mmCIF file of C-alpha atoms in Angstrom:
data_model
loop_
_atom_site.group_PDB
_atom_site.id
_atom_site.type_symbol
_atom_site.label_atom_id
_atom_site.label_comp_id
_atom_site.label_asym_id
_atom_site.label_seq_id
_atom_site.Cartn_x
_atom_site.Cartn_y
_atom_site.Cartn_z
ATOM 1 C CA MET A 223 -11.442 -3.156 -2.302
ATOM 2 C CA ARG A 224 -12.078 -6.853 -2.894
ATOM 3 C CA ILE A 225 -8.699 -8.543 -3.033
ATOM 4 C CA ILE A 226 -7.260 -11.922 -4.036
ATOM 5 C CA ASP A 227 -3.891 -12.645 -2.418
ATOM 6 C CA LEU A 228 -1.581 -15.086 -4.238
ATOM 7 C CA PHE A 229 1.740 -16.571 -3.046
ATOM 8 C CA SER A 230 0.953 -14.816 0.234
ATOM 9 C CA GLY A 231 3.673 -16.276 2.496
ATOM 10 C CA ALA A 232 3.080 -15.233 6.103
ATOM 11 C CA GLY A 233 1.397 -12.044 4.874
ATOM 12 C CA GLY A 234 3.833 -9.127 4.558
ATOM 13 C CA LEU A 235 2.119 -7.722 1.465
ATOM 14 C CA THR A 236 -1.290 -8.675 2.868
ATOM 15 C CA PHE A 237 -0.555 -6.588 5.973
ATOM 16 C CA GLY A 238 -0.475 -3.370 3.957
ATOM 17 C CA PHE A 239 -4.015 -3.879 2.708
ATOM 18 C CA TYR A 240 -5.407 -5.359 5.942
ATOM 19 C CA TYR A 241 -4.194 -2.504 8.200
ATOM 20 C CA ARG A 242 -3.669 1.235 8.108
ATOM 21 C CA ILE A 243 -1.816 3.497 10.539
ATOM 22 C CA LYS A 244 -3.790 5.820 12.792
ATOM 23 C CA GLN A 245 -2.063 7.842 15.540
ATOM 24 C CA ASN A 246 1.063 5.686 15.171
ATOM 25 C CA LYS A 247 -0.885 2.442 15.671
ATOM 26 C CA PHE A 248 -1.899 -0.280 13.255
ATOM 27 C CA VAL A 249 -5.701 -0.429 12.940
ATOM 28 C CA ARG A 250 -7.874 -2.620 10.711
ATOM 29 C CA ASN A 251 -8.614 -1.154 7.291
ATOM 30 C CA ARG A 252 -12.334 -1.875 6.966
ATOM 31 C CA LYS A 253 -12.435 -0.611 3.383
ATOM 32 C CA ASN A 254 -10.708 -3.768 2.178
ATOM 33 C CA SER A 255 -11.864 -7.380 2.143
ATOM 34 C CA PHE A 256 -10.169 -10.531 0.878
ATOM 35 C CA VAL A 257 -11.846 -13.116 -1.344
ATOM 36 C CA PHE A 258 -9.167 -15.683 -0.500
ATOM 37 C CA ALA A 259 -5.415 -16.087 -0.063
ATOM 38 C CA ASN A 260 -3.227 -18.897 -1.398
ATOM 39 C CA GLU A 261 0.078 -20.245 -0.063
ATOM 40 C CA LEU A 262 1.747 -23.627 -0.605
ATOM 41 C CA ASP A 263 4.117 -23.738 2.384
ATOM 42 C CA PRO A 264 2.210 -25.150 5.408
ATOM 43 C CA PHE A 265 4.109 -23.160 8.062
ATOM 44 C CA ALA A 266 3.695 -19.879 6.188
ATOM 45 C CA ALA A 267 0.000 -20.667 5.678
ATOM 46 C CA GLU A 268 -0.355 -21.430 9.392
ATOM 47 C CA ALA A 269 1.287 -18.105 10.281
ATOM 48 C CA PHE A 270 -1.003 -16.320 7.828
ATOM 49 C CA LYS A 271 -4.107 -17.851 9.456
ATOM 50 C CA ALA A 272 -2.865 -16.844 12.910
ATOM 51 C CA ASN A 273 -2.457 -13.211 11.850
ATOM 52 C CA PHE A 274 -5.412 -12.877 9.480
ATOM 53 C CA PRO A 275 -8.007 -15.326 10.865
ATOM 54 C CA ASP A 276 -10.903 -13.851 8.895
ATOM 55 C CA ILE A 277 -9.239 -14.353 5.491
ATOM 56 C CA ARG A 278 -9.910 -17.655 3.760
ATOM 57 C CA MET A 279 -6.517 -19.338 3.308
ATOM 58 C CA ILE A 280 -6.187 -22.020 0.626
ATOM 59 C CA ASN A 281 -3.089 -23.986 1.635
ATOM 60 C CA GLU A 282 -2.362 -25.936 -1.538
ATOM 61 C CA ASP A 283 -0.496 -25.796 -4.830
ATOM 62 C CA ILE A 284 -1.880 -22.881 -6.873
ATOM 63 C CA LYS A 285 -2.105 -25.240 -9.862
ATOM 64 C CA GLN A 286 -4.838 -27.153 -8.028
ATOM 65 C CA LEU A 287 -7.070 -24.067 -7.849
ATOM 66 C CA ASP A 288 -9.401 -24.687 -10.779
ATOM 67 C CA LYS A 289 -11.627 -22.166 -12.545
ATOM 68 C CA ASP A 290 -14.895 -23.370 -10.981
ATOM 69 C CA THR A 291 -13.494 -23.171 -7.431
ATOM 70 C CA ILE A 292 -12.115 -19.665 -8.009
ATOM 71 C CA GLU A 293 -15.349 -18.402 -9.559
ATOM 72 C CA GLN A 294 -17.364 -19.907 -6.707
ATOM 73 C CA MET A 295 -15.219 -18.092 -4.124
ATOM 74 C CA ILE A 296 -15.452 -14.804 -6.039
ATOM 75 C CA GLY A 297 -19.229 -14.909 -6.325
ATOM 76 C CA GLU A 298 -21.197 -12.130 -8.029
ATOM 77 C CA GLU A 299 -19.179 -9.121 -6.812
ATOM 78 C CA PRO A 300 -16.232 -7.978 -8.980
ATOM 79 C CA VAL A 301 -12.622 -8.299 -7.834
ATOM 80 C CA ASP A 302 -10.750 -4.998 -7.567
ATOM 81 C CA LEU A 303 -7.212 -6.216 -7.018
ATOM 82 C CA ILE A 304 -4.910 -9.228 -7.155
ATOM 83 C CA ILE A 305 -1.660 -9.002 -5.165
ATOM 84 C CA GLY A 306 1.313 -11.318 -4.756
ATOM 85 C CA GLY A 307 4.673 -12.408 -6.067
ATOM 86 C CA PRO A 308 5.718 -15.958 -6.996
ATOM 87 C CA PRO A 309 8.697 -17.516 -5.145
ATOM 88 C CA CYS A 310 11.845 -15.524 -5.898
ATOM 89 C CA GLN A 311 14.635 -18.093 -5.451
ATOM 90 C CA SER A 312 14.871 -18.793 -9.188
ATOM 91 C CA PHE A 313 15.520 -15.104 -9.932
ATOM 92 C CA SER A 314 17.765 -14.268 -6.972
ATOM 93 C CA THR A 315 21.322 -13.255 -7.810
ATOM 94 C CA VAL A 316 22.513 -14.668 -4.459
ATOM 95 C CA GLY A 317 23.556 -18.293 -4.913
ATOM 96 C CA GLN A 318 22.663 -20.532 -7.855
ATOM 97 C CA ARG A 319 20.110 -19.231 -10.347
ATOM 98 C CA VAL A 320 18.103 -21.970 -12.045
ATOM 99 C CA PHE A 321 15.379 -21.571 -14.652
ATOM 100 C CA ASP A 322 13.062 -24.113 -13.078
ATOM 101 C CA GLU A 323 9.341 -24.617 -12.563
ATOM 102 C CA LYS A 324 9.254 -21.814 -9.965
ATOM 103 C CA ALA A 325 10.604 -19.374 -12.556
ATOM 104 C CA THR A 326 7.441 -19.845 -14.616
ATOM 105 C CA LEU A 327 4.883 -19.586 -11.803
ATOM 106 C CA TYR A 328 3.917 -16.187 -13.197
ATOM 107 C CA GLU A 329 1.843 -18.301 -15.632
ATOM 108 C CA GLU A 330 -0.397 -19.301 -12.698
ATOM 109 C CA TYR A 331 -0.741 -15.647 -11.660
ATOM 110 C CA LEU A 332 -1.722 -14.913 -15.271
ATOM 111 C CA ARG A 333 -4.262 -17.762 -15.288
ATOM 112 C CA ILE A 334 -6.017 -16.437 -12.192
ATOM 113 C CA LEU A 335 -5.968 -12.905 -13.640
ATOM 114 C CA SER A 336 -7.803 -14.264 -16.688
ATOM 115 C CA ILE A 337 -10.472 -15.779 -14.413
ATOM 116 C CA ALA A 338 -10.925 -12.965 -11.855
ATOM 117 C CA LYS A 339 -10.356 -10.034 -14.271
ATOM 118 C CA PRO A 340 -9.495 -7.546 -11.491
ATOM 119 C CA LYS A 341 -9.268 -3.816 -12.149
ATOM 120 C CA ILE A 342 -5.640 -3.766 -10.952
ATOM 121 C CA PHE A 343 -2.911 -6.238 -10.136
ATOM 122 C CA LEU A 344 0.255 -5.795 -8.060
ATOM 123 C CA PHE A 345 3.055 -8.258 -8.802
ATOM 124 C CA GLU A 346 6.260 -8.235 -6.725
ATOM 125 C CA ASN A 347 9.605 -9.975 -7.075
ATOM 126 C CA VAL A 348 13.356 -9.623 -6.553
ATOM 127 C CA LYS A 349 15.409 -7.258 -8.695
ATOM 128 C CA GLY A 350 17.169 -10.253 -10.239
ATOM 129 C CA MET A 351 13.997 -10.987 -12.204
ATOM 130 C CA LEU A 352 14.926 -8.108 -14.530
ATOM 131 C CA SER A 353 18.051 -9.901 -15.779
ATOM 132 C CA MET A 354 16.731 -13.487 -15.775
ATOM 133 C CA ARG A 355 16.252 -15.059 -19.196
ATOM 134 C CA GLU A 356 14.574 -18.173 -20.457
ATOM 135 C CA THR A 357 17.245 -20.843 -20.156
ATOM 136 C CA PHE A 358 17.501 -23.983 -22.260
ATOM 137 C CA TYR A 359 19.401 -26.872 -20.671
ATOM 138 C CA LYS A 360 21.207 -29.758 -22.294
ATOM 139 C CA LYS A 361 19.346 -33.046 -21.880
ATOM 140 C CA ASP A 362 20.349 -36.695 -22.255
ATOM 141 C CA LYS A 363 18.567 -39.214 -24.466
ATOM 142 C CA ASP A 364 16.008 -39.853 -21.716
ATOM 143 C CA GLY A 365 15.124 -36.172 -21.444
ATOM 144 C CA ASN A 366 16.927 -35.571 -18.135
ATOM 145 C CA ILE A 367 18.946 -32.391 -17.581
ATOM 146 C CA VAL A 368 22.732 -32.913 -17.811
ATOM 147 C CA TYR A 369 24.821 -31.509 -14.927
ATOM 148 C CA GLU A 370 28.500 -30.615 -14.527
ATOM 149 C CA VAL A 371 30.523 -30.073 -11.344
ATOM 150 C CA LYS A 372 32.103 -26.624 -10.901
ATOM 151 C CA LYS A 373 34.343 -25.266 -8.168
ATOM 152 C CA ASN A 374 33.471 -21.895 -6.630
ATOM 153 C CA LYS A 375 36.604 -19.694 -6.963
ATOM 154 C CA GLU A 376 35.785 -17.737 -3.829
ATOM 155 C CA THR A 377 34.670 -20.487 -1.464
ATOM 156 C CA GLY A 378 36.447 -23.510 -2.955
ATOM 157 C CA SER A 379 33.283 -25.601 -2.656
ATOM 158 C CA GLU A 380 32.028 -27.805 -5.480
ATOM 159 C CA ARG A 381 28.454 -27.811 -6.772
ATOM 160 C CA LYS A 382 26.494 -29.373 -9.599
ATOM 161 C CA TYR A 383 25.220 -26.970 -12.263
ATOM 162 C CA PRO A 384 22.936 -27.758 -15.208
ATOM 163 C CA VAL A 385 24.652 -27.470 -18.598
ATOM 164 C CA VAL A 386 23.222 -24.494 -20.499
ATOM 165 C CA GLU A 387 22.696 -24.793 -24.252
ATOM 166 C CA GLY A 388 21.262 -21.332 -24.837
ATOM 167 C CA TYR A 389 19.162 -18.407 -23.622
ATOM 168 C CA GLY A 390 15.905 -16.903 -24.756
ATOM 169 C CA ARG A 391 14.036 -13.703 -23.952
ATOM 170 C CA LYS A 392 14.121 -11.827 -20.674
ATOM 171 C CA ILE A 393 11.451 -13.048 -18.237
ATOM 172 C CA ILE A 394 10.314 -9.491 -17.464
ATOM 173 C CA ASP A 395 9.643 -8.863 -21.178
ATOM 174 C CA ILE A 396 7.620 -12.065 -21.420
ATOM 175 C CA ILE A 397 5.600 -11.095 -18.328
ATOM 176 C CA LYS A 398 4.916 -7.582 -19.625
ATOM 177 C CA GLU A 399 3.769 -8.896 -22.995
ATOM 178 C CA LYS A 400 1.592 -11.711 -21.655
ATOM 179 C CA PHE A 401 -0.050 -9.558 -18.989
ATOM 180 C CA ALA A 402 -0.703 -6.744 -21.482
ATOM 181 C CA PHE A 403 -2.559 -9.074 -23.877
ATOM 182 C CA ILE A 404 -4.121 -11.928 -21.899
ATOM 183 C CA THR A 405 -6.998 -12.462 -24.374
ATOM 184 C CA ASP A 406 -8.551 -10.399 -27.154
ATOM 185 C CA ASP A 407 -10.911 -8.901 -24.568
ATOM 186 C CA LEU A 408 -8.626 -8.658 -21.530
ATOM 187 C CA GLY A 409 -5.314 -6.914 -21.063
ATOM 188 C CA TYR A 410 -3.489 -4.544 -18.726
ATOM 189 C CA ASN A 411 -1.468 -1.361 -19.100
ATOM 190 C CA ILE A 412 1.803 -2.302 -17.397
ATOM 191 C CA SER A 413 4.110 -0.230 -15.188
ATOM 192 C CA CYS A 414 7.335 -1.673 -13.829
ATOM 193 C CA GLU A 415 9.720 -0.077 -11.354
ATOM 194 C CA VAL A 416 12.404 -1.004 -8.835
ATOM 195 C CA LEU A 417 11.647 0.468 -5.396
ATOM 196 C CA ASN A 418 13.928 0.465 -2.358
ATOM 197 C CA THR A 419 12.024 -0.082 0.881
ATOM 198 C CA VAL A 420 14.397 2.258 2.754
ATOM 199 C CA ASP A 421 12.684 5.126 0.884
ATOM 200 C CA TYR A 422 9.319 4.215 2.412
ATOM 201 C CA GLY A 423 10.027 4.148 6.132
ATOM 202 C CA VAL A 424 11.634 0.700 6.403
ATOM 203 C CA PRO A 425 15.083 0.580 8.123
ATOM 204 C CA GLU A 426 16.441 -1.700 5.412
ATOM 205 C CA ASN A 427 17.929 -1.379 1.931
ATOM 206 C CA ARG A 428 15.780 -3.856 0.040
ATOM 207 C CA GLU A 429 15.267 -3.367 -3.677
ATOM 208 C CA ARG A 430 12.284 -5.099 -5.218
ATOM 209 C CA VAL A 431 10.568 -5.027 -8.600
ATOM 210 C CA PHE A 432 6.919 -3.966 -8.506
ATOM 211 C CA VAL A 433 4.815 -4.561 -11.608
ATOM 212 C CA VAL A 434 1.406 -2.877 -11.605
ATOM 213 C CA GLY A 435 -1.270 -3.536 -14.211
ATOM 214 C CA ILE A 436 -4.366 -1.397 -14.846
ATOM 215 C CA ARG A 437 -7.126 -3.048 -16.868
ATOM 216 C CA LYS A 438 -7.204 -1.456 -20.318
ATOM 217 C CA ASP A 439 -10.900 -0.576 -20.268
ATOM 218 C CA LEU A 440 -10.357 1.705 -17.245
ATOM 219 C CA ASP A 441 -9.346 5.352 -17.502
ATOM 220 C CA MET A 442 -6.685 5.276 -14.797
ATOM 221 C CA GLU A 443 -3.012 6.173 -14.675
ATOM 222 C CA TRP A 444 -0.742 4.530 -12.128
ATOM 223 C CA LYS A 445 1.936 6.428 -10.245
ATOM 224 C CA TYR A 446 4.255 4.748 -7.759
ATOM 225 C CA PRO A 447 4.218 6.175 -4.213
ATOM 226 C CA THR A 448 6.571 9.095 -3.633
ATOM 227 C CA ALA A 449 9.704 8.341 -1.626
ATOM 228 C CA ILE A 450 9.809 9.751 1.921
ATOM 229 C CA LYS A 451 12.248 12.653 2.177
ATOM 230 C CA ALA A 452 12.857 12.258 5.921
ATOM 231 C CA ASP A 453 16.099 10.790 7.259
ATOM 232 C CA LYS A 454 16.410 7.051 6.741
ATOM 233 C CA LEU A 455 15.870 4.866 9.805
ATOM 234 C CA SER A 456 18.943 3.000 11.038
ATOM 235 C CA VAL A 457 19.325 -0.512 12.443
ATOM 236 C CA LYS A 458 19.734 1.008 15.908
ATOM 237 C CA ASP A 459 16.534 3.035 15.433
ATOM 238 C CA ALA A 460 14.748 -0.219 14.684
ATOM 239 C CA ILE A 461 15.946 -2.646 17.372
ATOM 240 C CA SER A 462 17.847 -0.836 20.165
ATOM 241 C CA ASP A 463 14.978 -1.296 22.667
ATOM 242 C CA LEU A 464 14.984 -5.091 22.342
ATOM 243 C CA PRO A 465 16.670 -6.901 25.267
ATOM 244 C CA VAL A 466 20.243 -8.178 25.191
ATOM 245 C CA VAL A 467 20.393 -11.872 24.257
ATOM 246 C CA LEU A 468 23.278 -14.194 25.110
ATOM 247 C CA GLU A 469 24.029 -17.572 23.575
ATOM 248 C CA ASN A 470 21.431 -20.237 24.374
ATOM 249 C CA GLN A 471 18.945 -17.645 25.662
ATOM 250 C CA ASN A 472 15.296 -17.102 24.746
ATOM 251 C CA ILE A 473 14.033 -13.733 26.033
ATOM 252 C CA THR A 474 10.262 -13.228 26.382
ATOM 253 C CA ASN A 475 10.036 -9.932 28.316
ATOM 254 C CA TYR A 476 10.915 -6.353 27.402
ATOM 255 C CA THR A 477 13.441 -4.723 29.720
ATOM 256 C CA SER A 478 13.203 -1.117 28.507
ATOM 257 C CA GLN A 479 10.727 1.331 27.031
ATOM 258 C CA PRO A 480 10.570 2.100 23.297
ATOM 259 C CA GLN A 481 12.891 4.956 22.396
ATOM 260 C CA ASN A 482 11.315 6.404 19.241
ATOM 261 C CA GLU A 483 8.138 6.476 17.140
ATOM 262 C CA TYR A 484 9.169 3.468 15.053
ATOM 263 C CA GLN A 485 9.723 1.303 18.133
ATOM 264 C CA ARG A 486 6.411 2.468 19.611
ATOM 265 C CA LEU A 487 4.636 1.526 16.381
ATOM 266 C CA MET A 488 6.317 -1.891 16.316
ATOM 267 C CA ARG A 489 5.424 -2.650 19.932
ATOM 268 C CA GLY A 490 1.826 -1.451 19.982
ATOM 269 C CA HIS A 491 0.221 -2.971 23.072
ATOM 270 C CA ASN A 492 2.380 -6.098 22.899
ATOM 271 C CA ASN A 493 3.612 -7.454 26.246
ATOM 272 C CA VAL A 494 5.143 -10.854 25.469
ATOM 273 C CA LEU A 495 8.223 -10.959 23.246
ATOM 274 C CA THR A 496 8.503 -13.908 20.859
ATOM 275 C CA GLU A 497 11.192 -15.189 18.469
ATOM 276 C CA HIS A 498 13.937 -13.349 20.400
ATOM 277 C CA TYR A 499 16.538 -16.056 20.959
ATOM 278 C CA CYS A 500 20.088 -17.111 20.139
ATOM 279 C CA GLY A 501 21.607 -20.532 19.579
ATOM 280 C CA VAL A 502 25.003 -21.824 20.712
ATOM 281 C CA TYR A 503 28.160 -21.182 18.670
ATOM 282 C CA GLY A 504 31.383 -23.157 18.363
ATOM 283 C CA GLY A 505 34.789 -21.750 19.278
ATOM 284 C CA LYS A 506 35.652 -20.705 15.708
ATOM 285 C CA ILE A 507 32.437 -18.731 15.188
ATOM 286 C CA ARG A 508 32.849 -17.035 18.589
ATOM 287 C CA THR A 509 36.391 -16.012 17.641
ATOM 288 C CA VAL A 510 35.205 -14.573 14.327
ATOM 289 C CA ILE A 511 32.357 -12.584 15.918
ATOM 290 C CA GLN A 512 34.555 -11.180 18.677
ATOM 291 C CA ASN A 513 37.101 -9.859 16.172
ATOM 292 C CA VAL A 514 34.816 -8.389 13.507
ATOM 293 C CA LYS A 515 33.986 -4.686 13.934
ATOM 294 C CA GLN A 516 31.014 -2.780 12.520
ATOM 295 C CA GLY A 517 31.103 -2.794 8.723
ATOM 296 C CA GLU A 518 33.753 -5.537 8.620
ATOM 297 C CA GLY A 519 33.386 -9.137 7.483
ATOM 298 C CA LYS A 520 35.149 -12.239 6.241
ATOM 299 C CA GLU A 521 38.054 -10.532 4.433
ATOM 300 C CA ASP A 522 38.808 -8.206 7.374
ATOM 301 C CA PHE A 523 38.904 -11.189 9.721
ATOM 302 C CA ASN A 524 41.262 -13.106 7.425
ATOM 303 C CA LYS A 525 43.600 -10.090 7.373
ATOM 304 C CA LEU A 526 43.852 -10.434 11.161
ATOM 305 C CA VAL A 527 44.847 -14.061 10.606
ATOM 306 C CA GLU A 528 47.429 -13.059 7.984
ATOM 307 C CA ASN A 529 48.860 -10.421 10.338
ATOM 308 C CA GLY A 530 49.189 -12.912 13.184
ATOM 309 C CA VAL A 531 46.579 -11.221 15.391
ATOM 310 C CA VAL A 532 44.358 -14.317 15.243
ATOM 311 C CA ASP A 533 45.566 -17.919 15.097
ATOM 312 C CA LYS A 534 45.709 -19.301 11.537
ATOM 313 C CA LYS A 535 43.487 -22.241 12.513
ATOM 314 C CA TYR A 536 40.555 -19.789 12.510
ATOM 315 C CA ARG A 537 41.037 -18.678 8.901
ATOM 316 C CA LEU A 538 37.714 -18.555 7.002
ATOM 317 C CA THR A 539 37.731 -20.592 3.805
ATOM 318 C CA SER A 540 34.028 -20.616 2.976
ATOM 319 C CA GLY A 541 31.479 -17.877 2.402
ATOM 320 C CA TYR A 542 31.309 -14.761 0.223
ATOM 321 C CA LYS A 543 32.992 -11.373 0.773
ATOM 322 C CA ASN A 544 30.078 -9.944 2.751
ATOM 323 C CA THR A 545 29.506 -12.986 4.965
ATOM 324 C CA TYR A 546 30.440 -12.987 8.671
ATOM 325 C CA GLY A 547 29.697 -9.259 8.557
ATOM 326 C CA ARG A 548 28.740 -7.001 11.452
ATOM 327 C CA LEU A 549 25.962 -4.464 10.956
ATOM 328 C CA ILE A 550 26.631 -0.735 11.169
ATOM 329 C CA GLU A 551 24.365 0.759 13.816
ATOM 330 C CA ASP A 552 23.707 4.233 12.429
ATOM 331 C CA ILE A 553 22.670 3.328 8.870
ATOM 332 C CA PRO A 554 19.846 1.149 7.494
ATOM 333 C CA ALA A 555 20.391 -2.612 7.357
ATOM 334 C CA PRO A 556 21.249 -4.380 4.114
ATOM 335 C CA THR A 557 18.618 -6.799 2.816
ATOM 336 C CA ILE A 558 17.466 -9.191 5.526
ATOM 337 C CA THR A 559 17.765 -12.766 4.227
ATOM 338 C CA ASN A 560 16.621 -16.210 5.347
ATOM 339 C CA ASN A 561 20.062 -16.711 6.963
ATOM 340 C CA MET A 562 19.725 -13.790 9.383
ATOM 341 C CA THR A 563 20.313 -15.979 12.474
ATOM 342 C CA ALA A 564 23.566 -17.494 11.150
ATOM 343 C CA PRO A 565 26.758 -15.437 11.688
ATOM 344 C CA SER A 566 27.964 -16.786 8.338
ATOM 345 C CA GLY A 567 24.998 -15.122 6.602
ATOM 346 C CA LEU A 568 25.103 -11.884 4.625
ATOM 347 C CA ARG A 569 26.019 -9.131 7.128
ATOM 348 C CA CYS A 570 23.735 -10.127 9.976
ATOM 349 C CA ILE A 571 25.927 -9.967 13.108
ATOM 350 C CA HIS A 572 24.413 -7.586 15.674
ATOM 351 C CA TYR A 573 26.081 -4.165 15.692
ATOM 352 C CA SER A 574 27.042 -4.333 19.410
ATOM 353 C CA GLN A 575 26.270 -7.844 20.721
ATOM 354 C CA ASN A 576 28.399 -10.870 19.835
ATOM 355 C CA ARG A 577 25.781 -12.875 17.973
ATOM 356 C CA ALA A 578 23.707 -12.906 14.812
ATOM 357 C CA LEU A 579 20.289 -11.262 14.685
ATOM 358 C CA THR A 580 17.340 -12.954 16.338
ATOM 359 C CA PRO A 581 14.272 -13.682 14.186
ATOM 360 C CA ARG A 582 12.381 -10.913 16.018
ATOM 361 C CA GLU A 583 15.119 -8.394 15.229
ATOM 362 C CA GLY A 584 14.950 -9.453 11.587
ATOM 363 C CA ALA A 585 11.173 -9.046 11.670
ATOM 364 C CA ARG A 586 11.536 -5.574 13.253
ATOM 365 C CA ILE A 587 13.964 -4.506 10.539
ATOM 366 C CA GLN A 588 11.455 -5.796 7.970
ATOM 367 C CA SER A 589 8.804 -3.638 9.795
ATOM 368 C CA PHE A 590 6.712 -6.524 11.153
ATOM 369 C CA PRO A 591 5.176 -5.485 14.493
ATOM 370 C CA ASP A 592 6.200 -7.470 17.572
ATOM 371 C CA TRP A 593 2.740 -9.023 17.884
ATOM 372 C CA PHE A 594 2.951 -10.564 14.417
ATOM 373 C CA GLU A 595 3.174 -14.353 14.732
ATOM 374 C CA PHE A 596 5.353 -16.777 12.794
ATOM 375 C CA ARG A 597 5.159 -20.565 12.716
ATOM 376 C CA GLY A 598 7.516 -23.550 12.534
ATOM 377 C CA GLY A 599 11.176 -23.995 13.458
ATOM 378 C CA VAL A 600 13.839 -21.335 13.084
ATOM 379 C CA GLY A 601 14.387 -22.126 9.380
ATOM 380 C CA SER A 602 10.692 -21.735 8.584
ATOM 381 C CA VAL A 603 10.392 -18.554 10.646
ATOM 382 C CA THR A 604 13.393 -16.832 9.066
ATOM 383 C CA THR A 605 12.149 -17.830 5.589
ATOM 384 C CA GLN A 606 8.743 -16.289 6.349
ATOM 385 C CA ILE A 607 10.485 -13.070 7.427
ATOM 386 C CA GLY A 608 13.190 -12.973 4.748
ATOM 387 C CA ASN A 609 10.826 -13.653 1.831
ATOM 388 C CA ALA A 610 8.239 -11.052 2.810
ATOM 389 C CA VAL A 611 7.398 -7.646 1.426
ATOM 390 C CA PRO A 612 7.983 -5.305 4.407
ATOM 391 C CA PRO A 613 4.573 -4.294 5.815
ATOM 392 C CA LEU A 614 5.359 -0.549 5.795
ATOM 393 C CA MET A 615 6.229 -0.769 2.091
ATOM 394 C CA ALA A 616 2.962 -2.638 1.494
ATOM 395 C CA LEU A 617 1.022 0.078 3.340
ATOM 396 C CA LYS A 618 2.397 2.745 0.985
ATOM 397 C CA LEU A 619 1.426 0.720 -2.087
ATOM 398 C CA ALA A 620 -2.039 -0.018 -0.672
ATOM 399 C CA LYS A 621 -2.693 3.662 0.006
ATOM 400 C CA GLN A 622 -1.668 4.557 -3.533
ATOM 401 C CA ILE A 623 -3.974 1.920 -5.049
ATOM 402 C CA GLU A 624 -6.878 3.066 -2.854
ATOM 403 C CA LYS A 625 -6.361 6.657 -4.055
ATOM 404 C CA LEU A 626 -6.369 5.472 -7.677
ATOM 405 C CA LEU A 627 -9.618 3.519 -7.309
ATOM 406 C CA LYS A 628 -11.281 6.437 -5.506
ATOM 407 C CA GLY A 629 -10.355 8.877 -8.235
#
């Protein structure tokens, strides 16, 4: 397949088309080649180049990629597939949803579809995209959006929110319609489904929307990959072989052998451990971590305060119900987020050690192999991991698309 990779990030979705698994090892999939990849964030683009050095990476705003440049890169050979998903923050149901410029980046995906005319496209985003609507904001006489300050009932914090005047159509309906009828001569038969990565060999409950389009002149019918019926992998299955990390430690060597097939796959022939470190916590955070058991979080800790088990000065007044939560070792992880290294994040305290996850543990849970490189500071690294399509999920989708094109 000849592939164009848009909004690539560090390359989680790319990974599934670049590699295949043979004898429980990742090996290069020579059947696929990439015309180019595009990513705006410089650290993500740098990580992408480190992991996929033979793919041409265009590190710039997708809006700057003009028709002539794209056609020149494509050349005479047809494009089989476009993959990618625009930034998801606008659609996410965690935090503040804003209908901003990022929420309409699907228009750029559509523009490049109209130029490249691939046989198939694969578009990915968060589940929240299904409920997001066009939003019309109140504006002042100069055309600037008007904001109001609201207090969060749960956290007590105050934030500015744009004043909403009304709502339009659902974004997913707009995308389906526009992608189905791009021009009079070009359109795609659209399939849309929510898949949970835990059903495809990833030790993480992560629901994502996958939109697949088949060009209308092709006699093909898309079917999403079948869910694996085997037992779901747990957090412990994923990371139990990684060394213990204490506060202010950065561990670079393995201290034990892999304990199962998943860990063997993730290690490969890797010898040097990267991104396996922990920062330093204050007294309050240490107290919280030490008193939160598996499956517990903020509310359980505050009950200890109310019952006099923990001093009232440690009471938690910020964060959501599932923040300051400890993972449960024998079930899959909840969705790994960009805040995985902060104990105040969404259930990301290690199941047995008194700390939050390390970036490498987060990457493992996302099914990135240990030799996969990330770039930038901790915030950049965790964003690259948290925003990615898990590689094992991508592999399943790639295999299904290959089967379709063969048939």
